[in-house]
Amino acid sequence: LRLHYRNSLLGSKGASLPSDGSEGTVAPAGGGSAMMVLEALLRLRQASCHPGLIDSNRRGEPSAKLEALIEMVLELAEEGHKALIFSQFVEMLSIVRSRLEEHGIVYEYLDGQTRDRKRRVQRFQDDPDCPVFLISLKAGGLGLNLTAAEYVFILDPWWNPAVEQQAIDRTHRIGQTRHVFAYRMICQDTVEQRIAELQDRKRQLADAIVGGDQSPLRNLSRDDLERLLS
């Protein structure tokens, strides 16, 4: 998949990508290439999580990230700990739900369509038999008090640290007396790792890739794109 997008984007005649090794940009007037770049990076980010986000027929397949998560969650649940699991992709949360159900793990769930948030939060907080709360990163970052959780998993990192911190802070509220452990799950040698490296150098550009904003992508150089797709 990465090779496909690398050949497609770096070989695109419509993009302003110089062949002489100079910096250049990938977005011509009108933003057509910016849309192509965003689509490619979205698909690669989804593939880093699970192949089922690309092809619904592959929902039942394993992925390195999913297997690592489930292994840790099962161990935590057995030891009596509680965990929050955040993802930007509702479909990824759905896949995790299916795996939790296979293992008989009780959970609560919240995304942008959830109406009875208070009841779900209360159950997670008070029910010792409900060790997991699955939450859409955007929907669950604010206004929740989830001090029962000792572990937080960010499945597909949001490259603006403030958004992630808001999610993690749901556990750091008045009444929290325990240490909280937060994990950002980044797949090695994938576009996730490349974006993390880009973030260190160009924060606005990294935020645009995840947030879907085309404007900053006009400053995406050929070198940046080659690194993302390497």
Short mmCIF file of C-alpha atoms in Angstrom, two decimals:
data_model
loop_
_atom_site.label_atom_id
_atom_site.label_comp_id
_atom_site.label_asym_id
_atom_site.label_seq_id
_atom_site.Cartn_x
_atom_site.Cartn_y
_atom_site.Cartn_z
CA LEU A 1 0.00 0.00 0.00
CA ARG A 2 2.80 2.39 0.91
CA LEU A 3 4.62 1.58 -2.33
CA HIS A 4 1.42 2.20 -4.29
CA TYR A 5 0.98 5.68 -2.82
CA ARG A 6 4.68 6.45 -3.10
CA ASN A 7 4.62 5.67 -6.82
CA SER A 8 1.31 7.46 -7.30
CA LEU A 9 2.18 10.67 -5.47
CA LEU A 10 5.87 11.03 -6.19
CA GLY A 11 5.27 10.13 -9.80
CA SER A 12 2.18 12.32 -10.20
CA LYS A 13 2.37 14.72 -13.12
CA GLY A 14 -0.12 17.02 -11.42
CA ALA A 15 2.02 17.67 -8.37
CA SER A 16 4.70 20.33 -8.26
CA LEU A 17 7.47 17.90 -7.43
CA PRO A 18 10.79 18.92 -8.97
CA SER A 19 12.98 16.18 -10.37
CA ASP A 20 16.24 18.00 -9.66
CA GLY A 21 16.32 17.18 -5.94
CA SER A 22 15.28 20.66 -4.82
CA GLU A 23 12.68 21.15 -2.11
CA GLY A 24 9.56 22.21 -4.03
CA THR A 25 6.01 21.64 -2.78
CA VAL A 26 3.40 19.00 -3.47
CA ALA A 27 0.30 21.18 -3.72
CA PRO A 28 -0.41 23.05 -6.96
CA ALA A 29 -2.98 25.81 -7.30
CA GLY A 30 -6.43 24.44 -6.53
CA GLY A 31 -5.17 21.98 -3.90
CA GLY A 32 -5.74 18.83 -5.96
CA SER A 33 -2.51 17.20 -4.84
CA ALA A 34 -3.12 18.20 -1.23
CA MET A 35 -6.30 16.12 -1.30
CA MET A 36 -4.39 13.19 -2.76
CA VAL A 37 -1.73 13.46 -0.06
CA LEU A 38 -4.32 13.62 2.73
CA GLU A 39 -6.17 10.61 1.34
CA ALA A 40 -2.96 8.60 1.02
CA LEU A 41 -1.76 9.42 4.52
CA LEU A 42 -5.19 8.70 6.00
CA ARG A 43 -5.21 5.25 4.39
CA LEU A 44 -1.68 4.53 5.56
CA ARG A 45 -2.55 5.63 9.10
CA GLN A 46 -5.59 3.36 9.05
CA ALA A 47 -3.50 0.47 7.75
CA SER A 48 -1.11 0.99 10.66
CA CYS A 49 -4.00 0.25 13.01
CA HIS A 50 -5.75 -2.64 11.30
CA PRO A 51 -6.35 -3.88 7.72
CA GLY A 52 -10.09 -3.90 8.46
CA LEU A 53 -10.09 -0.09 8.32
CA ILE A 54 -9.10 -0.35 4.66
CA ASP A 55 -11.13 -3.41 3.70
CA SER A 56 -14.16 -4.34 5.83
CA ASN A 57 -13.79 -7.96 4.70
CA ARG A 58 -10.57 -8.12 6.72
CA ARG A 59 -12.05 -7.09 10.07
CA GLY A 60 -11.46 -10.55 11.49
CA GLU A 61 -7.74 -10.54 10.71
CA PRO A 62 -5.10 -9.82 13.36
CA SER A 63 -2.88 -6.75 13.46
CA ALA A 64 0.24 -6.11 15.51
CA LYS A 65 -1.32 -3.15 17.29
CA LEU A 66 -4.58 -4.94 18.07
CA GLU A 67 -2.86 -8.06 19.37
CA ALA A 68 -0.54 -6.02 21.60
CA LEU A 69 -3.49 -4.06 22.97
CA ILE A 70 -5.66 -7.10 23.70
CA GLU A 71 -2.80 -8.91 25.41
CA MET A 72 -2.21 -5.96 27.74
CA VAL A 73 -5.91 -5.37 28.42
CA LEU A 74 -6.53 -9.02 29.30
CA GLU A 75 -3.67 -8.94 31.76
CA LEU A 76 -4.85 -5.68 33.31
CA ALA A 77 -8.43 -6.91 33.63
CA GLU A 78 -7.26 -10.10 35.30
CA GLU A 79 -5.31 -8.03 37.82
CA GLY A 80 -8.33 -5.84 38.58
CA HIS A 81 -7.16 -2.68 36.81
CA LYS A 82 -9.24 -0.38 34.62
CA ALA A 83 -8.23 1.13 31.28
CA LEU A 84 -9.35 3.80 28.83
CA ILE A 85 -8.84 3.10 25.12
CA PHE A 86 -8.95 6.07 22.75
CA SER A 87 -9.03 6.06 18.94
CA GLN A 88 -9.81 8.62 16.25
CA PHE A 89 -11.34 5.86 14.14
CA VAL A 90 -14.75 4.62 15.27
CA GLU A 91 -14.28 1.55 13.08
CA MET A 92 -11.11 0.70 15.02
CA LEU A 93 -13.07 0.91 18.26
CA SER A 94 -15.64 -1.41 16.71
CA ILE A 95 -12.94 -3.97 15.92
CA VAL A 96 -11.61 -3.73 19.48
CA ARG A 97 -15.16 -4.22 20.80
CA SER A 98 -15.49 -7.45 18.86
CA ARG A 99 -12.24 -8.78 20.28
CA LEU A 100 -13.18 -7.83 23.83
CA GLU A 101 -16.48 -9.64 23.42
CA GLU A 102 -14.67 -12.75 22.18
CA HIS A 103 -12.69 -12.76 25.43
CA GLY A 104 -15.70 -11.98 27.61
CA ILE A 105 -14.35 -8.59 28.69
CA VAL A 106 -17.07 -6.18 29.81
CA TYR A 107 -16.69 -2.63 28.51
CA GLU A 108 -18.38 0.72 28.09
CA TYR A 109 -18.36 2.72 24.86
CA LEU A 110 -18.62 6.39 23.93
CA ASP A 111 -18.37 8.22 20.62
CA GLY A 112 -19.87 11.36 19.10
CA GLN A 113 -23.28 9.70 18.72
CA THR A 114 -23.57 8.54 22.34
CA ARG A 115 -26.40 10.22 24.23
CA ASP A 116 -26.32 8.63 27.70
CA ARG A 117 -22.75 9.64 28.52
CA LYS A 118 -23.36 10.15 32.23
CA ARG A 119 -24.76 6.64 32.74
CA ARG A 120 -21.88 5.05 30.85
CA VAL A 121 -19.29 7.01 32.81
CA GLN A 122 -20.96 6.12 36.10
CA ARG A 123 -21.00 2.44 35.26
CA PHE A 124 -17.31 2.43 34.38
CA GLN A 125 -16.48 4.34 37.55
CA ASP A 126 -18.53 2.18 39.92
CA ASP A 127 -18.78 -1.31 38.41
CA PRO A 128 -15.75 -3.47 39.30
CA ASP A 129 -16.75 -5.91 36.55
CA CYS A 130 -16.40 -3.25 33.82
CA PRO A 131 -12.64 -2.80 33.31
CA VAL A 132 -12.55 -1.08 29.91
CA PHE A 133 -13.92 2.14 28.43
CA LEU A 134 -13.65 2.61 24.65
CA ILE A 135 -13.80 6.28 23.68
CA SER A 136 -13.60 8.24 20.45
CA LEU A 137 -10.64 10.59 20.91
CA LYS A 138 -12.50 13.67 19.70
CA ALA A 139 -15.74 12.89 21.54
CA GLY A 140 -14.19 11.91 24.85
CA GLY A 141 -11.42 14.41 25.35
CA LEU A 142 -13.40 16.90 27.41
CA GLY A 143 -15.88 16.90 30.27
CA LEU A 144 -15.35 13.37 31.55
CA ASN A 145 -14.22 12.33 35.01
CA LEU A 146 -12.75 8.84 34.76
CA THR A 147 -10.58 8.51 37.84
CA ALA A 148 -11.28 4.77 38.11
CA ALA A 149 -8.83 4.21 35.25
CA GLU A 150 -5.17 3.60 35.90
CA TYR A 151 -4.17 2.93 32.30
CA VAL A 152 -4.73 4.92 29.11
CA PHE A 153 -4.10 3.66 25.57
CA ILE A 154 -3.97 6.07 22.61
CA LEU A 155 -4.40 3.63 19.71
CA ASP A 156 -3.71 6.00 16.84
CA PRO A 157 -1.85 9.00 18.17
CA TRP A 158 -3.22 12.47 17.56
CA TRP A 159 -0.17 14.49 16.71
CA ASN A 160 -1.32 17.57 18.61
CA PRO A 161 -0.16 16.71 22.15
CA ALA A 162 -2.84 18.96 23.66
CA VAL A 163 -5.62 16.71 22.30
CA GLU A 164 -3.98 13.59 23.69
CA GLN A 165 -3.31 15.28 27.01
CA GLN A 166 -6.97 16.24 27.33
CA ALA A 167 -7.85 12.57 26.94
CA ILE A 168 -5.25 11.42 29.46
CA ASP A 169 -6.35 14.15 31.87
CA ARG A 170 -9.74 12.42 32.22
CA THR A 171 -7.97 10.20 34.77
CA HIS A 172 -6.21 13.07 36.55
CA ARG A 173 -9.19 14.61 38.28
CA ILE A 174 -10.03 15.37 41.88
CA GLY A 175 -10.19 12.06 43.70
CA GLN A 176 -7.41 10.31 41.77
CA THR A 177 -5.02 8.74 44.26
CA ARG A 178 -3.15 6.27 42.04
CA HIS A 179 -0.44 6.52 39.42
CA VAL A 180 -1.73 6.60 35.84
CA PHE A 181 0.16 4.97 32.95
CA ALA A 182 -0.42 6.27 29.41
CA TYR A 183 0.65 4.45 26.23
CA ARG A 184 0.85 5.95 22.74
CA MET A 185 0.75 2.98 20.39
CA ILE A 186 2.91 3.77 17.35
CA CYS A 187 3.74 1.02 14.85
CA GLN A 188 7.41 0.88 13.98
CA ASP A 189 8.43 1.48 10.36
CA THR A 190 5.00 2.83 9.39
CA VAL A 191 3.68 6.26 8.46
CA GLU A 192 2.84 6.75 12.17
CA GLN A 193 6.52 6.76 13.03
CA ARG A 194 7.30 9.05 10.10
CA ILE A 195 4.66 11.58 11.16
CA ALA A 196 6.04 11.53 14.71
CA GLU A 197 9.46 12.39 13.30
CA LEU A 198 7.95 15.12 11.13
CA GLN A 199 6.12 16.50 14.15
CA ASP A 200 9.41 17.22 15.87
CA ARG A 201 10.39 19.45 12.96
CA LYS A 202 7.12 20.81 11.59
CA ARG A 203 4.31 20.71 14.13
CA GLN A 204 1.73 22.60 12.02
CA LEU A 205 2.31 20.28 9.08
CA ALA A 206 1.95 17.15 11.22
CA ASP A 207 -1.28 18.47 12.73
CA ALA A 208 -2.64 19.16 9.24
CA ILE A 209 -1.98 15.58 8.13
CA VAL A 210 -4.08 14.20 10.98
CA GLY A 211 -6.67 16.97 11.08
CA GLY A 212 -7.42 17.01 7.36
CA ASP A 213 -6.47 20.66 6.80
CA GLN A 214 -5.18 21.21 3.27
CA SER A 215 -3.69 24.68 3.73
CA PRO A 216 -0.45 23.79 5.58
CA LEU A 217 0.17 20.99 3.08
CA ARG A 218 1.10 23.64 0.55
CA ASN A 219 4.39 23.80 2.44
CA LEU A 220 4.96 20.04 2.28
CA SER A 221 8.22 19.52 0.43
CA ARG A 222 9.16 16.62 -1.77
CA ASP A 223 11.67 15.61 0.89
CA ASP A 224 8.91 15.59 3.54
CA LEU A 225 6.66 13.43 1.36
CA GLU A 226 9.46 11.01 0.53
CA ARG A 227 10.16 10.56 4.24
CA LEU A 228 6.49 9.98 5.04
CA LEU A 229 6.22 7.34 2.34
CA SER A 230 9.62 5.72 2.89
#
